[in-house]
Short mmCIF file of C-alpha atoms in Angstrom, two decimals:
data_model
loop_
_atom_site.label_atom_id
_atom_site.label_comp_id
_atom_site.label_asym_id
_atom_site.label_seq_id
_atom_site.Cartn_x
_atom_site.Cartn_y
_atom_site.Cartn_z
CA MET A 1308 -3.97 1.48 -23.92
CA GLU A 1309 -7.01 -0.72 -24.38
CA GLU A 1310 -9.84 0.13 -26.73
CA ILE A 1311 -12.86 2.06 -25.47
CA THR A 1312 -15.47 -0.46 -24.34
CA ASN A 1313 -18.17 1.82 -22.93
CA LYS A 1314 -19.60 5.27 -23.48
CA ASP A 1315 -18.25 6.78 -20.28
CA HIS A 1316 -16.05 9.83 -20.67
CA VAL A 1317 -13.92 11.34 -17.91
CA LEU A 1318 -12.46 14.83 -18.24
CA VAL A 1319 -9.22 15.40 -16.27
CA LEU A 1320 -8.09 18.91 -15.31
CA PRO A 1321 -4.63 19.10 -13.64
CA PHE A 1322 -3.00 22.30 -12.45
CA PRO A 1323 -0.25 23.15 -15.00
CA MET A 1324 2.81 22.13 -13.00
CA GLN A 1325 4.83 18.99 -13.65
CA GLY A 1326 4.33 17.57 -10.17
CA HIS A 1327 0.55 17.96 -10.51
CA ILE A 1328 0.15 16.86 -14.14
CA ASN A 1329 2.12 13.60 -14.02
CA PRO A 1330 0.17 11.79 -11.26
CA MET A 1331 -3.13 12.77 -12.86
CA VAL A 1332 -1.92 11.53 -16.26
CA GLN A 1333 -0.90 8.24 -14.65
CA PHE A 1334 -4.34 7.91 -13.07
CA SER A 1335 -5.85 8.60 -16.49
CA LYS A 1336 -3.86 5.70 -17.93
CA ARG A 1337 -5.31 3.39 -15.29
CA LEU A 1338 -8.83 4.54 -16.20
CA ALA A 1339 -8.16 4.11 -19.91
CA SER A 1340 -6.90 0.57 -19.34
CA ARG A 1341 -10.45 -0.23 -18.21
CA GLY A 1342 -11.97 1.00 -21.44
CA VAL A 1343 -12.96 4.47 -20.24
CA LYS A 1344 -12.63 7.41 -22.61
CA VAL A 1345 -10.36 10.04 -21.00
CA THR A 1346 -9.62 13.59 -22.09
CA ILE A 1347 -6.89 15.56 -20.32
CA LEU A 1348 -7.04 19.36 -20.42
CA ILE A 1349 -3.58 20.99 -20.63
CA ILE A 1350 -2.71 24.61 -21.31
CA GLU A 1351 -1.32 25.20 -24.80
CA SER A 1352 2.22 26.15 -23.73
CA ILE A 1353 2.69 22.80 -21.96
CA CYS A 1354 1.04 20.60 -24.59
CA LYS A 1355 4.17 20.75 -26.74
CA ASN A 1356 6.02 18.81 -24.03
CA MET A 1357 3.38 16.09 -23.89
CA PRO A 1358 3.59 12.94 -26.02
CA LYS A 1359 0.82 12.41 -28.53
CA ALA A 1360 -2.34 10.82 -27.14
CA SER A 1361 -2.89 7.12 -27.71
CA GLY A 1362 -5.70 4.65 -27.32
CA SER A 1363 -8.60 6.02 -25.33
CA ILE A 1364 -6.70 9.03 -23.92
CA ASN A 1365 -7.09 12.34 -25.69
CA ILE A 1366 -5.30 15.62 -24.89
CA GLU A 1367 -7.29 18.83 -25.31
CA SER A 1368 -5.28 22.03 -25.52
CA ILE A 1369 -6.45 25.13 -23.66
CA PRO A 1370 -5.33 28.15 -25.74
CA HIS A 1371 -3.98 31.29 -24.08
CA ASP A 1372 -2.63 34.57 -25.44
CA ASP A 1373 -0.39 35.54 -22.53
CA SER A 1374 2.30 33.48 -20.83
CA PRO A 1375 1.64 31.93 -17.40
CA PRO A 1376 2.98 34.20 -14.62
CA GLU A 1377 6.29 33.15 -13.09
CA ASN A 1378 5.04 34.27 -9.69
CA ILE A 1379 3.43 31.18 -8.18
CA ASP A 1380 0.77 33.17 -6.30
CA LYS A 1381 -0.38 34.91 -9.48
CA SER A 1382 -0.33 31.70 -11.51
CA PHE A 1383 -3.26 30.24 -9.55
CA GLU A 1384 -5.53 33.18 -10.37
CA TRP A 1385 -4.32 33.22 -14.00
CA PHE A 1386 -5.24 29.54 -14.40
CA HIS A 1387 -8.62 30.07 -12.73
CA VAL A 1388 -9.56 32.91 -15.08
CA LEU A 1389 -8.29 31.07 -18.18
CA VAL A 1390 -10.10 27.79 -17.52
CA SER A 1391 -13.31 29.43 -16.34
CA LYS A 1392 -13.59 30.99 -19.81
CA THR A 1393 -13.08 27.75 -21.72
CA LEU A 1394 -14.14 24.78 -19.57
CA THR A 1395 -17.87 25.14 -20.16
CA LYS A 1396 -17.36 25.43 -23.93
CA ILE A 1397 -15.15 22.33 -24.00
CA ILE A 1398 -17.64 20.26 -21.99
CA GLU A 1399 -20.55 21.44 -24.13
CA LYS A 1400 -18.62 20.56 -27.29
CA LEU A 1401 -17.89 17.06 -26.01
CA SER A 1402 -21.51 16.59 -24.88
CA TYR A 1403 -22.53 16.35 -28.55
CA SER A 1404 -19.93 13.68 -29.30
CA GLU A 1405 -20.29 9.92 -29.15
CA TYR A 1406 -18.80 10.05 -25.66
CA PRO A 1407 -20.38 12.86 -23.61
CA VAL A 1408 -18.49 13.83 -20.45
CA LYS A 1409 -19.84 12.24 -17.29
CA VAL A 1410 -17.24 13.13 -14.66
CA LEU A 1411 -14.75 15.96 -14.16
CA VAL A 1412 -11.62 14.95 -12.24
CA TYR A 1413 -9.90 18.17 -11.15
CA ASP A 1414 -6.82 19.10 -9.15
CA SER A 1415 -7.92 19.61 -5.55
CA ILE A 1416 -6.49 23.15 -5.48
CA SER A 1417 -8.87 24.17 -8.29
CA THR A 1418 -11.88 24.07 -6.00
CA TRP A 1419 -13.92 26.33 -8.29
CA ALA A 1420 -14.07 23.49 -10.84
CA ILE A 1421 -16.59 21.50 -8.78
CA ASP A 1422 -19.17 24.27 -9.10
CA ILE A 1423 -18.76 24.34 -12.88
CA ALA A 1424 -19.11 20.55 -13.03
CA HIS A 1425 -22.30 20.49 -10.98
CA GLN A 1426 -23.80 23.40 -12.92
CA LEU A 1427 -23.33 21.36 -16.10
CA GLY A 1428 -24.83 18.24 -14.57
CA LEU A 1429 -21.54 16.39 -14.14
CA LYS A 1430 -20.12 14.53 -11.16
CA GLY A 1431 -16.93 15.98 -9.72
CA ALA A 1432 -13.89 14.20 -8.27
CA ALA A 1433 -11.13 16.09 -6.46
CA PHE A 1434 -7.63 14.69 -7.03
CA PHE A 1435 -5.22 15.39 -4.15
CA THR A 1436 -1.59 15.36 -5.31
CA GLN A 1437 -0.28 15.43 -1.73
CA SER A 1438 -0.59 12.78 0.96
CA CYS A 1439 -3.77 11.95 2.84
CA SER A 1440 -2.03 13.01 6.06
CA ILE A 1441 -1.35 16.50 4.69
CA SER A 1442 -5.01 16.89 3.75
CA ALA A 1443 -6.02 15.77 7.23
CA ILE A 1444 -3.73 18.41 8.78
CA TYR A 1445 -5.26 21.15 6.61
CA TYR A 1446 -8.71 19.81 7.51
CA HIS A 1447 -8.08 19.97 11.26
CA MET A 1448 -6.10 23.21 11.28
CA ASP A 1449 -8.21 25.34 8.96
CA PRO A 1450 -7.88 28.85 10.49
CA GLU A 1451 -11.56 29.50 9.75
CA ILE A 1452 -12.70 26.74 12.09
CA SER A 1453 -9.65 25.44 13.99
CA LYS A 1454 -9.37 25.77 17.73
CA ILE A 1455 -6.08 23.87 17.94
CA PRO A 1456 -3.42 26.05 19.59
CA LEU A 1457 0.10 26.40 18.25
CA ASP A 1458 1.64 27.77 21.44
CA GLY A 1459 3.15 24.45 22.53
CA SER A 1460 5.96 22.39 21.06
CA LEU A 1461 3.74 19.46 20.01
CA VAL A 1462 0.48 19.25 18.06
CA SER A 1463 -1.89 16.32 18.56
CA LEU A 1464 -4.40 15.61 15.77
CA PRO A 1465 -6.79 12.67 15.25
CA SER A 1466 -5.28 9.67 13.41
CA LEU A 1467 -1.85 11.35 13.08
CA PRO A 1468 1.41 10.96 15.02
CA LEU A 1469 2.43 13.72 17.41
CA LEU A 1470 3.91 16.51 15.32
CA GLU A 1471 6.38 19.18 16.34
CA LYS A 1472 5.77 22.65 14.93
CA GLU A 1473 8.57 22.35 12.40
CA GLU A 1474 7.06 19.08 11.16
CA LEU A 1475 3.81 20.78 10.11
CA PRO A 1476 3.35 22.05 6.54
CA SER A 1477 5.14 25.38 6.21
CA PHE A 1478 1.95 27.25 5.29
CA ILE A 1479 0.65 26.65 8.81
CA CYS A 1480 3.69 27.87 10.73
CA GLU A 1481 5.12 30.50 8.41
CA ILE A 1482 1.97 32.59 8.37
CA ASP A 1483 3.51 35.64 6.66
CA LEU A 1484 4.95 33.75 3.68
CA TYR A 1485 2.96 32.91 0.56
CA PRO A 1486 -0.41 34.26 1.77
CA ALA A 1487 -2.16 33.38 -1.50
CA ILE A 1488 -0.91 29.77 -1.37
CA LYS A 1489 -1.88 29.47 2.29
CA GLU A 1490 -5.42 30.53 1.47
CA LEU A 1491 -5.45 28.10 -1.44
CA VAL A 1492 -4.33 25.00 0.48
CA PHE A 1493 -6.95 25.51 3.15
CA SER A 1494 -9.63 26.17 0.55
CA GLN A 1495 -9.16 22.53 -0.50
CA ASN A 1496 -11.40 21.66 2.43
CA ILE A 1497 -14.30 22.80 0.24
CA ASN A 1498 -13.81 19.53 -1.64
CA PHE A 1499 -14.83 17.55 1.43
CA LYS A 1500 -18.21 19.26 1.36
CA LYS A 1501 -18.87 19.36 -2.38
CA ALA A 1502 -16.97 16.68 -4.32
CA ASP A 1503 -18.62 13.39 -5.24
CA TRP A 1504 -15.32 11.52 -4.86
CA LEU A 1505 -11.98 12.32 -3.23
CA PHE A 1506 -8.97 10.67 -4.87
CA PHE A 1507 -5.65 10.42 -3.02
CA ASN A 1508 -2.31 9.53 -4.57
CA THR A 1509 -1.41 7.09 -1.82
CA PHE A 1510 -2.26 3.51 -0.82
CA ASP A 1511 -4.17 2.16 2.13
CA VAL A 1512 -1.43 0.59 4.27
CA LEU A 1513 0.97 3.50 3.77
CA GLU A 1514 -1.33 5.87 5.70
CA LYS A 1515 -3.68 3.37 7.32
CA GLU A 1516 -4.75 5.34 10.39
CA VAL A 1517 -5.61 8.58 8.61
CA VAL A 1518 -7.22 6.78 5.64
CA ASP A 1519 -9.42 4.74 7.98
CA TRP A 1520 -10.41 7.90 9.87
CA MET A 1521 -11.26 9.84 6.71
CA ARG A 1522 -13.29 6.97 5.29
CA THR A 1523 -15.68 7.18 8.21
CA LYS A 1524 -16.58 10.71 7.10
CA TYR A 1525 -16.00 11.16 3.36
CA PRO A 1526 -16.05 9.19 0.06
CA ILE A 1527 -12.28 8.91 -0.30
CA LYS A 1528 -10.49 6.51 -2.63
CA THR A 1529 -6.77 5.77 -2.54
CA ILE A 1530 -5.57 5.23 -6.11
CA GLY A 1531 -1.76 5.33 -5.84
CA PRO A 1532 1.09 5.21 -6.11
CA THR A 1533 0.65 6.80 -9.54
CA ILE A 1534 3.98 5.95 -11.13
CA PRO A 1535 4.40 4.22 -14.51
CA SER A 1536 3.25 0.62 -14.48
CA MET A 1537 6.55 -0.85 -15.65
CA TYR A 1538 8.08 0.10 -12.29
CA LEU A 1539 5.28 -1.56 -10.29
CA ASP A 1540 2.83 -4.16 -11.58
CA LYS A 1541 3.82 -4.13 -15.29
CA ARG A 1542 0.16 -4.65 -16.27
CA LEU A 1543 0.04 -1.62 -18.59
CA LYS A 1544 2.52 -2.69 -21.25
CA GLU A 1545 2.99 0.75 -22.85
CA ASP A 1546 3.21 2.65 -19.57
CA GLU A 1547 6.97 3.14 -19.37
CA GLU A 1548 7.29 6.80 -18.46
CA TYR A 1549 5.43 9.85 -17.22
CA GLY A 1550 3.48 11.98 -19.64
CA LEU A 1551 5.48 15.17 -19.12
CA SER A 1552 8.98 16.45 -18.48
CA LEU A 1553 9.51 20.22 -18.55
CA PHE A 1554 13.26 19.64 -18.33
CA LYS A 1555 15.33 17.63 -20.80
CA PRO A 1556 16.97 14.76 -18.90
CA ASN A 1557 20.58 13.71 -19.51
CA ASP A 1558 19.50 10.07 -19.94
CA GLU A 1559 22.51 8.61 -21.71
CA VAL A 1560 25.09 10.39 -19.55
CA CYS A 1561 23.37 9.41 -16.29
CA MET A 1562 22.78 5.76 -17.11
CA LYS A 1563 26.24 5.23 -18.61
CA TRP A 1564 27.84 6.69 -15.49
CA LEU A 1565 25.69 4.54 -13.19
CA ASP A 1566 26.45 1.43 -15.26
CA SER A 1567 30.16 2.07 -14.72
CA ARG A 1568 29.79 1.73 -10.94
CA GLU A 1569 30.87 -1.82 -10.16
CA THR A 1570 29.51 -1.96 -6.61
CA ALA A 1571 25.76 -2.21 -6.06
CA ALA A 1572 24.08 0.43 -3.87
CA SER A 1573 27.23 2.58 -3.85
CA VAL A 1574 25.78 5.83 -5.26
CA VAL A 1575 23.91 8.63 -3.51
CA TYR A 1576 21.33 10.22 -5.79
CA VAL A 1577 20.73 13.90 -4.94
CA SER A 1578 17.79 15.89 -6.28
CA PHE A 1579 15.51 18.61 -4.94
CA GLY A 1580 12.83 18.47 -7.62
CA SER A 1581 11.69 21.07 -10.11
CA LEU A 1582 10.97 23.98 -7.74
CA ALA A 1583 13.13 23.96 -4.60
CA THR A 1584 16.06 26.38 -4.48
CA LEU A 1585 19.07 26.45 -2.16
CA GLY A 1586 21.05 29.47 -1.02
CA GLU A 1587 24.72 29.78 -1.97
CA ILE A 1588 25.89 28.90 1.55
CA GLN A 1589 23.72 25.76 1.59
CA MET A 1590 24.94 24.78 -1.86
CA GLU A 1591 28.55 25.07 -0.68
CA GLU A 1592 27.83 22.97 2.43
CA LEU A 1593 26.03 20.33 0.36
CA ALA A 1594 28.84 20.17 -2.18
CA SER A 1595 31.46 19.78 0.56
CA GLY A 1596 29.34 17.24 2.43
CA LEU A 1597 28.95 15.09 -0.66
CA MET A 1598 32.67 15.17 -1.36
CA THR A 1599 33.65 14.27 2.22
CA SER A 1600 31.04 11.49 2.55
CA ASN A 1601 33.41 9.31 0.53
CA CYS A 1602 30.48 7.98 -1.52
CA TYR A 1603 29.83 8.22 -5.22
CA PHE A 1604 27.07 10.71 -5.97
CA LEU A 1605 24.83 11.78 -8.84
CA TRP A 1606 23.59 15.32 -8.22
CA VAL A 1607 20.85 17.08 -10.18
CA VAL A 1608 21.53 20.83 -10.28
CA ARG A 1609 19.06 22.69 -12.45
CA ALA A 1610 20.44 25.28 -14.88
CA THR A 1611 19.07 28.10 -12.72
CA GLU A 1612 21.03 26.77 -9.72
CA GLU A 1613 24.40 26.11 -11.34
CA ASN A 1614 25.77 29.57 -10.55
CA LYS A 1615 25.54 28.73 -6.83
CA LEU A 1616 28.03 25.86 -7.04
CA PRO A 1617 31.36 26.60 -5.31
CA LYS A 1618 34.25 27.64 -7.52
CA GLU A 1619 36.47 24.75 -8.62
CA PHE A 1620 33.87 22.21 -7.41
CA MET A 1621 33.35 20.75 -10.88
CA SER A 1622 37.09 20.37 -11.44
CA LYS A 1623 37.40 18.37 -8.20
CA LEU A 1624 34.66 15.87 -9.04
CA SER A 1625 36.89 13.37 -10.84
CA GLU A 1626 35.02 10.06 -11.10
CA LYS A 1627 33.55 10.44 -7.60
CA GLY A 1628 30.58 12.50 -8.67
CA LEU A 1629 28.44 13.46 -11.63
CA VAL A 1630 26.46 16.72 -11.84
CA VAL A 1631 23.64 16.98 -14.40
CA LYS A 1632 20.89 19.51 -15.08
CA TRP A 1633 18.14 16.86 -15.00
CA CYS A 1634 17.85 13.09 -15.10
CA PRO A 1635 15.37 10.24 -15.65
CA GLN A 1636 14.61 9.91 -11.94
CA LEU A 1637 12.69 6.62 -12.03
CA ASP A 1638 15.44 4.92 -14.04
CA VAL A 1639 18.03 6.28 -11.63
CA LEU A 1640 16.17 5.13 -8.50
CA ALA A 1641 15.63 1.71 -10.06
CA HIS A 1642 19.32 1.29 -10.93
CA ARG A 1643 21.27 -1.29 -8.92
CA ALA A 1644 24.06 1.23 -8.26
CA VAL A 1645 21.85 3.63 -6.29
CA GLY A 1646 21.78 3.02 -2.55
CA CYS A 1647 20.32 6.26 -1.20
CA PHE A 1648 18.13 9.17 -2.29
CA PHE A 1649 19.06 12.58 -0.83
CA THR A 1650 15.73 14.32 -1.31
CA HIS A 1651 13.63 17.42 -0.60
CA CYS A 1652 10.72 15.05 0.22
CA GLY A 1653 8.25 16.22 -2.38
CA TRP A 1654 5.34 13.78 -2.39
CA ASN A 1655 6.01 12.43 -5.91
CA SER A 1656 9.69 11.83 -5.12
CA THR A 1657 8.77 10.25 -1.78
CA LEU A 1658 6.35 7.83 -3.44
CA GLU A 1659 8.90 6.95 -6.11
CA ALA A 1660 11.56 6.11 -3.52
CA LEU A 1661 9.08 4.04 -1.48
CA SER A 1662 7.85 2.22 -4.58
CA LEU A 1663 11.38 1.39 -5.72
CA GLY A 1664 12.73 0.45 -2.30
CA VAL A 1665 15.35 3.20 -1.94
CA PRO A 1666 16.20 4.54 1.55
CA MET A 1667 16.35 8.31 1.92
CA VAL A 1668 18.17 11.21 3.51
CA ALA A 1669 15.49 13.84 4.00
CA MET A 1670 16.24 17.56 3.65
CA PRO A 1671 12.80 19.22 3.36
CA HIS A 1672 12.28 22.86 2.41
CA TRP A 1673 8.65 24.00 2.46
CA SER A 1674 4.99 23.09 1.88
CA ASP A 1675 4.24 19.44 2.71
CA GLN A 1676 7.91 18.41 2.74
CA PRO A 1677 8.57 18.72 6.52
CA THR A 1678 5.62 16.42 7.25
CA ASN A 1679 6.68 13.94 4.58
CA ALA A 1680 10.14 13.90 6.16
CA LYS A 1681 8.56 13.12 9.54
CA PHE A 1682 6.82 10.07 8.08
CA ILE A 1683 9.96 8.96 6.22
CA SER A 1684 12.09 9.00 9.36
CA ASP A 1685 9.67 8.13 12.17
CA VAL A 1686 6.63 6.33 10.72
CA TRP A 1687 7.79 4.36 7.69
CA GLN A 1688 11.40 4.34 8.95
CA THR A 1689 12.92 4.34 5.47
CA GLY A 1690 15.30 7.24 6.00
CA ILE A 1691 16.76 9.85 8.31
CA ARG A 1692 16.26 13.59 8.44
CA VAL A 1693 19.21 15.99 8.49
CA LYS A 1694 19.34 18.51 11.33
CA ALA A 1695 19.72 22.16 10.40
CA GLY A 1696 21.80 24.58 12.46
CA GLU A 1697 20.54 27.73 14.16
CA ASN A 1698 20.80 29.70 10.93
CA GLY A 1699 18.72 27.10 9.08
CA VAL A 1700 21.71 25.77 7.14
CA VAL A 1701 22.56 22.06 7.19
CA THR A 1702 26.32 21.78 7.65
CA ARG A 1703 28.69 19.72 5.54
CA ASP A 1704 29.50 17.51 8.53
CA GLU A 1705 25.81 16.78 9.14
CA ILE A 1706 25.32 15.98 5.44
CA ALA A 1707 28.32 13.64 5.27
CA HIS A 1708 27.37 11.92 8.55
CA SER A 1709 23.74 11.39 7.44
CA ILE A 1710 24.83 9.88 4.13
CA ARG A 1711 27.26 7.51 5.79
CA GLU A 1712 24.58 6.50 8.32
CA VAL A 1713 22.29 5.36 5.51
CA MET A 1714 24.97 3.96 3.19
CA GLU A 1715 27.49 2.35 5.52
CA GLU A 1716 26.37 2.00 9.11
CA LYS A 1717 24.20 -0.62 10.82
CA LYS A 1718 21.09 1.59 10.74
CA GLY A 1719 21.31 1.62 6.97
CA ILE A 1720 20.59 -2.11 6.87
CA MET A 1721 17.35 -1.60 8.78
CA LEU A 1722 16.35 1.31 6.56
CA LYS A 1723 16.98 -0.77 3.43
CA GLU A 1724 14.90 -3.65 4.81
CA ASN A 1725 12.02 -1.29 5.56
CA ALA A 1726 12.33 0.31 2.12
CA THR A 1727 12.11 -3.13 0.51
CA LYS A 1728 8.96 -3.87 2.53
CA TRP A 1729 7.24 -0.73 1.28
CA LYS A 1730 8.31 -1.52 -2.28
CA ILE A 1731 6.43 -4.82 -2.04
CA LEU A 1732 3.36 -3.20 -0.48
CA ALA A 1733 3.26 -0.45 -3.13
CA LYS A 1734 3.23 -3.07 -5.89
CA GLU A 1735 0.53 -5.07 -4.11
CA ALA A 1736 -1.68 -1.96 -3.94
CA VAL A 1737 -1.83 -1.61 -7.74
CA ASP A 1738 -1.72 -5.31 -8.57
CA GLU A 1739 -4.99 -6.86 -9.73
CA GLY A 1740 -7.24 -7.01 -6.67
CA GLY A 1741 -5.01 -4.68 -4.64
CA SER A 1742 -6.54 -1.84 -2.61
CA SER A 1743 -5.88 0.90 -5.17
CA ASP A 1744 -6.84 -1.33 -8.07
CA LYS A 1745 -10.18 -2.12 -6.39
CA ASN A 1746 -10.85 1.57 -5.72
CA ILE A 1747 -10.31 2.47 -9.36
CA GLU A 1748 -12.50 -0.41 -10.46
CA GLU A 1749 -15.26 0.67 -8.07
CA PHE A 1750 -15.10 4.21 -9.43
CA VAL A 1751 -15.38 3.00 -13.03
CA SER A 1752 -18.32 0.75 -12.13
CA SER A 1753 -20.09 3.61 -10.37
CA ILE A 1754 -20.08 5.83 -13.46
CA MET A 1755 -21.20 3.19 -15.95
#
């Protein structure tokens, strides 16, 4: 990272989950490359998995006596209580340094942070780790103010394509599940009223209609895609990987196996991220579908999911497939052997596939994933979405057919061409003078 060239200091507060920390760390690297002092606040138990700070980025550990709750609902309140006790002290300590804090960039789900920032005389910027379209849906369908009915099969919202019920975020339709998370995602709308800036991990042309609509009302800035520079513009020479991995990837095994594939674009990469879980029946159907697709496949099955694999599946793999507990996803997607990404459609994974030009088979589970899958298949046209049966399970035949459609059939050529187009546009967004690059530069200039 470049040396600090001004006295501005930005404090960054991500929610302590890998999918939230990494994009905010990447944004911090972009700020630091412009000579801004950046401090990232990370809870103590996660700090050990972070690389040491370098250049103008510092990592401040937030100590805690008890372990974070495994229950996701309870973890939000735990984090709120913990940070509320320490954030003011940290900011006050830094205010007496050579670089007093000027701006707090906080995860958009931590809406309470904006009040602390303003009370201490700081500016506050909300960082949205999901797409701009998802935020627009939550904005329009807030149950406190929304008058949009859900009794029909289609939902029409400003600046968005027509959405079927099952294409909406799950917290809207599945009203009895995850009540604490549902309340949390809609509370993000507070940011539109209070935050001084709204940062979105996306780029202008990717979500043009909704970005243009939001800009007429709020101070939004697109600053993505936030993936390491070496995979995009290569302007940040040391930015070769994310700042955090809570799972140890099988780097050497994965890359050696991919290198051994002689045919380009012959491998299906399968991963459902760090949180999604599949039932035993779905795991069996997926395993059978991969085997009968007649394609090579690299499948990430986390240690907690391994017991769901069908008996004798591993012994039948031969050289056709490789199953690992975790992998270096960016390196895998960038490998010449990979021709398709079978994905849960988490926003980070979606952006990575778009940025690296890899077509997708979409099998969403919850949260924003159904909407991301809608955009992948119908708006950006870089993939297809599998169809689940009446019991919610995607059959082995549907899985095999979808893979072959992307990998072998005529439609796959069109999907690959579209994926390549978005790869070029993603790079242009972060290149010098690109839309995201300009937005970051404008933000830095505004705080000087």
